[in-house]
Coordinates of C-alpha atoms and ligand atoms in Angstrom, one line a residue:
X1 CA 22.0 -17.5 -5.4
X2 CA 21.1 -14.2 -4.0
X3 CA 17.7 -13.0 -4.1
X4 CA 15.5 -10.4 -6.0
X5 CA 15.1 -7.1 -4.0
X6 CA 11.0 -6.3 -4.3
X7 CA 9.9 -2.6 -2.8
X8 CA 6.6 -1.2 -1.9
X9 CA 5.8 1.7 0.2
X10 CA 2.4 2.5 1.8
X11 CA 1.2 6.1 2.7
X12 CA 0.3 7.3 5.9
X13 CA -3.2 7.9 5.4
X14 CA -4.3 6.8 9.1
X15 CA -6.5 3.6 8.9
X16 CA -5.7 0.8 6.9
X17 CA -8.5 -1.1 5.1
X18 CA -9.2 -4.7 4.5
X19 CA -8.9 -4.2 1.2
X20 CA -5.8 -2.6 1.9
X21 CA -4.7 -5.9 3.9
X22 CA -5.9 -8.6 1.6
X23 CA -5.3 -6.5 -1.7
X24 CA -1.5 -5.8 -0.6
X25 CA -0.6 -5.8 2.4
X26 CA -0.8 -9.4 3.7
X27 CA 1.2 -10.5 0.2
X28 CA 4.0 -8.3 1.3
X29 CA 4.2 -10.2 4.9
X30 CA 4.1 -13.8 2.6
X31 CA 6.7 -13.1 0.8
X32 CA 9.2 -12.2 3.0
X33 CA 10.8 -15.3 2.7
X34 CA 11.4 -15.6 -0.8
X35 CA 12.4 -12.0 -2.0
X36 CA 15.0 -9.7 0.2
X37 CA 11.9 -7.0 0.7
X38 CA 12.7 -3.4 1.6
X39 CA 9.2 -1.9 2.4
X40 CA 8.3 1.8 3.7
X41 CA 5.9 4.0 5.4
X42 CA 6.7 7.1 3.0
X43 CA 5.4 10.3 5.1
X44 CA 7.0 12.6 1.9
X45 CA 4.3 11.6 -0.2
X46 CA 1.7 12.8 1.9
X47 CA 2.6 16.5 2.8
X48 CA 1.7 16.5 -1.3
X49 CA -2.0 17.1 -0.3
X50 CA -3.3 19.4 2.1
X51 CA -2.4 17.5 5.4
X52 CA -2.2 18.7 9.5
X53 CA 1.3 18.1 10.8
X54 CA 0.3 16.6 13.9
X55 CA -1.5 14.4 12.0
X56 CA 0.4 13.2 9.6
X57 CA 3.5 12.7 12.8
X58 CA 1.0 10.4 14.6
X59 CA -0.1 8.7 11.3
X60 CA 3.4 7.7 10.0
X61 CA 3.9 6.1 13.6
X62 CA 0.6 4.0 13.3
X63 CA 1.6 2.9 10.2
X64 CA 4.9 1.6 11.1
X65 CA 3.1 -0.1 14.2
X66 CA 0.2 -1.1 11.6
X67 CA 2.7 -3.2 9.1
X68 CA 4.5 -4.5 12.4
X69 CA 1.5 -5.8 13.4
X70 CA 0.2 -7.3 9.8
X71 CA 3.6 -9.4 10.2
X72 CA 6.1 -7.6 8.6
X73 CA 9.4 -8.7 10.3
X74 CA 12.4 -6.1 10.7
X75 CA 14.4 -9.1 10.8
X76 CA 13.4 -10.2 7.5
X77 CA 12.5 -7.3 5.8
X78 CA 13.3 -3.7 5.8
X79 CA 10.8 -1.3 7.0
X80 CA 12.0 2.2 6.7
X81 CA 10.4 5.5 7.7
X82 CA 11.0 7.8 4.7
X83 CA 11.8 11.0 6.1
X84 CA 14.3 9.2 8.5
X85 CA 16.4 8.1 5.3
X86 CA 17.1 11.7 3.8
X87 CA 18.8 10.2 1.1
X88 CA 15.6 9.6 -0.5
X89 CA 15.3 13.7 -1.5
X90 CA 19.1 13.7 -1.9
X91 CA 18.8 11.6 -4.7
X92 CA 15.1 13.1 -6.2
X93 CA 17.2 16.3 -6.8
X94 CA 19.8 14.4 -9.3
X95 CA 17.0 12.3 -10.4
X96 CA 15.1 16.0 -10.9
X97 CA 17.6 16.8 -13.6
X98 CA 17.4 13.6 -15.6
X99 CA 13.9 14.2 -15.8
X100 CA 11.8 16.3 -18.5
X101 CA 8.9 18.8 -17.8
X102 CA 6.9 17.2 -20.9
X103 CA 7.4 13.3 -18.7
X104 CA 6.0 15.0 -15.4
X105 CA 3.2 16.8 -17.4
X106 CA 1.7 13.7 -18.8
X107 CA 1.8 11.9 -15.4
X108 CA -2.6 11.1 -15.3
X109 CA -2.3 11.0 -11.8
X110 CA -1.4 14.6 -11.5
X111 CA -4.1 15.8 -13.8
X112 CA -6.7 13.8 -11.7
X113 CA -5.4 14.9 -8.3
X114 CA -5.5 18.7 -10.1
X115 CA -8.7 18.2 -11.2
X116 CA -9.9 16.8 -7.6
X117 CA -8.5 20.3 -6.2
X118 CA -10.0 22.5 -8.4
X119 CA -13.1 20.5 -7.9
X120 CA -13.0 21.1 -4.0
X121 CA -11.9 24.7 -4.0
X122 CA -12.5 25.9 -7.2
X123 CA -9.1 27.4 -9.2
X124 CA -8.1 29.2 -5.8
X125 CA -6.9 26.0 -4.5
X126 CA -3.0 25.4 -3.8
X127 CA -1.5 23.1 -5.9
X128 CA 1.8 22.2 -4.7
X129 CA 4.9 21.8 -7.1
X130 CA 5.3 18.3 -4.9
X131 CA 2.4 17.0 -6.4
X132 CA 4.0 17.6 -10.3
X133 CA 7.5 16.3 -9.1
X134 CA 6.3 12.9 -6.8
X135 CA 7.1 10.5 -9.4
X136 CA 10.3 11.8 -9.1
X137 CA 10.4 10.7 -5.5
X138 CA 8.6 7.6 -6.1
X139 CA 11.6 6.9 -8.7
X140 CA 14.1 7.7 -6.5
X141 CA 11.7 5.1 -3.4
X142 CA 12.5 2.3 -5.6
X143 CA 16.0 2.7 -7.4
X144 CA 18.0 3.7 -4.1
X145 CA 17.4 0.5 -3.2
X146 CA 18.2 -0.6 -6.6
X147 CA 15.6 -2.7 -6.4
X148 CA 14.1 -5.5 -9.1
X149 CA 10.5 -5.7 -8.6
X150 CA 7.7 -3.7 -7.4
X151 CA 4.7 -4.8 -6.9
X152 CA 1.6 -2.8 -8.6
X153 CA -2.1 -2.5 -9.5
X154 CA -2.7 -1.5 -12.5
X155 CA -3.1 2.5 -11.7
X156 CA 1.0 2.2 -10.5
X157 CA 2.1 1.0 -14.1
X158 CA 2.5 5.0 -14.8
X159 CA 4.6 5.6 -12.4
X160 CA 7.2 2.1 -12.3
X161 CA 7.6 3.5 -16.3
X162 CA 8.7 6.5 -15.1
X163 CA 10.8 4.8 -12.6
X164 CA 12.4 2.7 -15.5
X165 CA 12.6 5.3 -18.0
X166 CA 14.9 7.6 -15.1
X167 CA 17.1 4.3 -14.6
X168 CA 17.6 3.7 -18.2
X169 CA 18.5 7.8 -18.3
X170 CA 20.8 7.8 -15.6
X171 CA 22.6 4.8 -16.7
X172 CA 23.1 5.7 -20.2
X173 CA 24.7 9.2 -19.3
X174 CA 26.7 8.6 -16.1
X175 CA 27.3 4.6 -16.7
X176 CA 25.1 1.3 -16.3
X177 CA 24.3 1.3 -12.4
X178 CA 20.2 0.8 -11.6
X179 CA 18.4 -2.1 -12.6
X180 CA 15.3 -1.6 -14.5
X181 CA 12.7 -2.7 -11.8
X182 CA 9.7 -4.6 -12.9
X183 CA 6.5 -4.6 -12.2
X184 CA 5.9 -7.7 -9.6
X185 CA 2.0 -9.2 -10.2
X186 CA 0.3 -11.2 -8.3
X187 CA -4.1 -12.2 -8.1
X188 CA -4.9 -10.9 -5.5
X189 CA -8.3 -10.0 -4.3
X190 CA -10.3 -7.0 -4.6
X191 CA -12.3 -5.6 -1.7
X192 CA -15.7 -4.2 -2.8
X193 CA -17.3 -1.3 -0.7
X194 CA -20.2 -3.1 1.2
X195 CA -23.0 -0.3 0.9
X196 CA -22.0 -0.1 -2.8
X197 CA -19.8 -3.5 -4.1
X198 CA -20.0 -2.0 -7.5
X199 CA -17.2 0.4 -6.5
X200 CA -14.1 -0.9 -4.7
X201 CA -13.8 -0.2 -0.8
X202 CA -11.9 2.7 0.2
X203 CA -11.9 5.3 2.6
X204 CA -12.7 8.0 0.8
X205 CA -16.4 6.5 0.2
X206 CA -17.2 6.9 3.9
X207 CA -17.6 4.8 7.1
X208 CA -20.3 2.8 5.7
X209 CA -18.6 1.6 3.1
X210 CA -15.3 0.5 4.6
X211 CA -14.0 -2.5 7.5
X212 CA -11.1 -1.0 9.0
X213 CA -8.3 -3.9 9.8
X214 CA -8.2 -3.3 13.9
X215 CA -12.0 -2.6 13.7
X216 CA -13.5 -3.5 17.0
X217 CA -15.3 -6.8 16.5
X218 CA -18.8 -5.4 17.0
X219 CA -18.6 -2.7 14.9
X220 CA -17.0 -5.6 12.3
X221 CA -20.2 -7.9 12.8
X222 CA -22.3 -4.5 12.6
X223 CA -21.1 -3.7 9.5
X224 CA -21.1 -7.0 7.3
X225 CA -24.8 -7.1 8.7
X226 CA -25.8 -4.1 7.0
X227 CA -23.8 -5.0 3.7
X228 CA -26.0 -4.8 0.4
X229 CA -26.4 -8.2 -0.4
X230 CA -28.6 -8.2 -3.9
X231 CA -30.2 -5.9 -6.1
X232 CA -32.8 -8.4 -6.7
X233 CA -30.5 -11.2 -8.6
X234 CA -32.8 -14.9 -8.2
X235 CA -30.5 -17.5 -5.9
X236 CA -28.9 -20.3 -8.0
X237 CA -28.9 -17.4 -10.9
X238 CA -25.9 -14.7 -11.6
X239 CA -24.1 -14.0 -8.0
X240 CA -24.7 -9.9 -7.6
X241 CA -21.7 -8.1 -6.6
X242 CA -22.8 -7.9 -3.1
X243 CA -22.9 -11.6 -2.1
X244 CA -20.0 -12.3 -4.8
X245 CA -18.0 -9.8 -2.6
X246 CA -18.8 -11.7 0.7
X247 CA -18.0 -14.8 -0.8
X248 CA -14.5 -13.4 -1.7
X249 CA -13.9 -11.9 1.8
X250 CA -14.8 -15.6 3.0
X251 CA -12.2 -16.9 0.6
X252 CA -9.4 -14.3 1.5
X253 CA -9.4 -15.2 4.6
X254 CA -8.9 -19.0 4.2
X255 CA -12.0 -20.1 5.6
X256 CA -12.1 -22.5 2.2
X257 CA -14.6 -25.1 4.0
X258 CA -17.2 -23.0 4.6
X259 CA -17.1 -21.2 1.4
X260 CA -17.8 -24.3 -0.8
X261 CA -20.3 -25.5 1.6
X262 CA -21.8 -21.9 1.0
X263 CA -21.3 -21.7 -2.6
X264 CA -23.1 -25.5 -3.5
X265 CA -26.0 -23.8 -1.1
X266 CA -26.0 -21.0 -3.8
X267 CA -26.2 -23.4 -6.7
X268 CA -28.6 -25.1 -5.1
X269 CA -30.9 -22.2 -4.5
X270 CA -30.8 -22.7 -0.7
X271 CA -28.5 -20.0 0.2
X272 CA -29.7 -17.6 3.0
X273 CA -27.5 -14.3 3.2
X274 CA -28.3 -14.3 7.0
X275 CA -25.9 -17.0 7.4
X276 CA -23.4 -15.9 4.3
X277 CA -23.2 -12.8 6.6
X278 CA -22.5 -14.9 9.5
X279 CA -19.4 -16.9 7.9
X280 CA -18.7 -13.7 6.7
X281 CA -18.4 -12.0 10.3
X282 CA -16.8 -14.8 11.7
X283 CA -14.4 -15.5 9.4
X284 CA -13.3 -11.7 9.6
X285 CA -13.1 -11.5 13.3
X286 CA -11.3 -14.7 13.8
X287 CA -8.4 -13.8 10.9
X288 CA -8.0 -10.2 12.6
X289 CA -8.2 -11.1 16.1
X290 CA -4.2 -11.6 16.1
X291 CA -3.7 -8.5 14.0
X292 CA -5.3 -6.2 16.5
X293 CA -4.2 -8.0 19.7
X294 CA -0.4 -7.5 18.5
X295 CA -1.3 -3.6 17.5
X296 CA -3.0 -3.1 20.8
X297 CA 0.6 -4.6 22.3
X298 CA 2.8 -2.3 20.6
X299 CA 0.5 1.0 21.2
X300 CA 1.3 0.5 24.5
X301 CA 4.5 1.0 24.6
X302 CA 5.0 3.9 22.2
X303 CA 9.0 4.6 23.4
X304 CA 9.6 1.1 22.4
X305 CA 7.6 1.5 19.1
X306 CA 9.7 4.8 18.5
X307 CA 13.0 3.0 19.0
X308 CA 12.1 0.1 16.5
X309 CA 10.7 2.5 13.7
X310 CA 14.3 4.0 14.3
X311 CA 16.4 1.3 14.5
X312 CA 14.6 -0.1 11.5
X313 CA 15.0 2.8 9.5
X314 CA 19.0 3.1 10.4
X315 CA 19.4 -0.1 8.7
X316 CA 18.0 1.6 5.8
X317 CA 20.3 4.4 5.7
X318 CA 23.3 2.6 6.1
X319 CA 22.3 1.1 2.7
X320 CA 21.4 4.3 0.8
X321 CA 24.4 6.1 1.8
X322 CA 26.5 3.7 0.0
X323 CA 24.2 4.0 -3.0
X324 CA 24.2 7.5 -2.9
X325 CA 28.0 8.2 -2.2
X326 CA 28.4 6.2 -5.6
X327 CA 25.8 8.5 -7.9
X328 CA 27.2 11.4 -6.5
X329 CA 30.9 10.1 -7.4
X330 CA 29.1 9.1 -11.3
X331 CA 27.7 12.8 -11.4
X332 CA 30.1 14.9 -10.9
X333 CA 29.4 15.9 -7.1
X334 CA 31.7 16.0 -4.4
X335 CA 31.6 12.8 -2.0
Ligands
LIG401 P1 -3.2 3.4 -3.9 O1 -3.5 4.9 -4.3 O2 -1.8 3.0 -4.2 O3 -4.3 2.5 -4.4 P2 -4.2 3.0 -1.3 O4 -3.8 3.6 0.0 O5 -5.6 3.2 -1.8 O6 -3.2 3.5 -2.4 O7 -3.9 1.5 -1.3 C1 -2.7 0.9 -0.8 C2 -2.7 -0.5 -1.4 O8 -3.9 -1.2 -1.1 C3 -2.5 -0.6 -2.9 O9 -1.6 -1.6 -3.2 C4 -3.9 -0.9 -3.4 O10 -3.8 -1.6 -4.6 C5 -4.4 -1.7 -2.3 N1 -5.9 -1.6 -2.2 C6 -6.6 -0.4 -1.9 N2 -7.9 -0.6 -1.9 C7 -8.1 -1.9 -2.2 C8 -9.3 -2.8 -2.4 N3 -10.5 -2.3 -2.2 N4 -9.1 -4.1 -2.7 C9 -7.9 -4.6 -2.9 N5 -6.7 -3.9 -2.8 C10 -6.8 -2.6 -2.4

């Protein structure tokens, strides 16, 4: 039997996060095996928000390397570059016109990105017609490679609906040809911020609050040091946010001993967060040791990184095309 096609695609926003890693990231990598995965580093997406060029070139790179180096396999997997697969925008433009104005408008993630805009710049501030029609694109991510699952957080649903509702669209005037994808969940942790583990970690909060992946190991020790622990919580009572995030991070990374050891000293009352930091550090270093040791391999030899994101993302045109020569045959276009 054949197997299920999952998709997921990453922006290239520069520095990938541990919560990035262990909320997504290394799930993609496991399940390689079982699913025929088609994932992408999709550089369209970003030129939605004010971006630099130069930027944004060197970031798509760094992703690609990034995912290579998390253990995504372009042996197993397919890892495309999005703006080396132009069929992507190809097939936005049909998708475009099976798509109505009123769907876009109610898209929340539009209105909050508008509203985060106008916030920074007041109403002066460009707002780009790529922002109202990326759903579109994202639609078009997923059903080129008509693909069956996709895995997503809850603040995705949104879009995989709009996704579906496009497919069942299409298929009903032009003839029964995407699958409906569907959404793919799995537990997977979530990363607190360590200066405030009442949020969830992201870049956007600032430095203090995030553990880049290829973080140097000092700066990783430094960090979980510093963490906010407790807000004044007894031990052996409720576990605050802080120490129940460090007890999580412990946990993602499959340090399991040490975390019940840990976890009957917090029962117990005997628990000091010195030493929960510790395990914490440690266990951190010694999972993403590998990680940046292969990224550090393939930065230094970026013409052989350039050739791989290529070749990688050939295989993925070959397999649009066909998809696309197809829809344009169903819609009435030459091909
Ligand atoms: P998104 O806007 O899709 O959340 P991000 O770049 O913030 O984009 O995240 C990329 C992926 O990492 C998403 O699948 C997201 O759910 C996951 N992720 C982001 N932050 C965290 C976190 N703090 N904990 C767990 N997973 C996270």
């Amino acid at each position: 039997m054949s197997k299920k096609r999952v998709l997921s695609c990453i922006q290239p926003t520069g520095e990938i996060h541990i919560g990035n890693y262990f909320g997504a990231v290394r799930n993609w990598v496991d399940i390689q095996d079982k699913y025929d995965c088609v994932y992408g580093v999709v550089d369209l997406h970003a030129m939605t928000m004010p971006y630099d060029p130069a930027r944004l070139r060197e970031n798509t790179t760094q992703m690609f390397i990034d995912l290579l180096a998390c253990g995504i396999d372009p042996k197993k997997s397919v890892l495309f570059v999005q703006s080396l697969v132009p069929q992507h925008t190809e097939l936005t433009w049909i998708f475009s016109c099976v798509t109505s104005y009123g769907e876009l408008s109610r898209m929340t993630q539009f209105k909050d990105k508008t509203s985060q805009l106008e916030a920074e710049g007041g109403k002066k501030n460009f707002i780009s017609a790529g922002l109202f029609t990326y759903p579109v694109l994202m639609a078009a991510d997923i059903l080129i490679y008509k693909a069956h699952y996709v895995p997503v957080g809850k603040d995705q649903e949104q879009h995989l609906e709009m996704s579906r509702n496009i497919a069942v669209r299409f298929n009903n005037q032009f003839g029964d040809y995407f699958p409906e994808p569907a959404p793919l969940y799995t537990e997977l942790p979530k990363v607190m911020s360590l200066a405030d583990p009442t949020r969830k970690m992201s870049k956007s909060l600032g430095e203090k609050h995030y553990i880049g992946l290829f973080e140097s190991e000092d700066s990783i020790r430094k960090k979980v040091k510093t963490a906010v622990t407790d807000t004044g919580s007894q031990p052996g009572g409720e576990m605050s946010p802080g120490v129940a995030n460090l007890f999580s991070i412990i946990r993602a990374c499959g340090n399991l001993q040490a975390w019940e050891e840990l976890n009957k000293q917090f029962l117990n009352g005997t628990l000091k967060y010195s030493e929960l930091k510790n395990v914490t550090a440690d266990s951190l270093v010694n999972t993403l040791r590998p990680l940046r040791e292969k990224r550090t391999e393939l930065n230094s030899d970026r013409t052989l990184a350039d050739k791989l994101m290529h070749e990688a993302s050939a295989v993925a045109r070959d397999y649009t095309t066909r998809v696309l020569d197809d829809v344009k045959g169903m819609v009435g276009l030459i091909s």
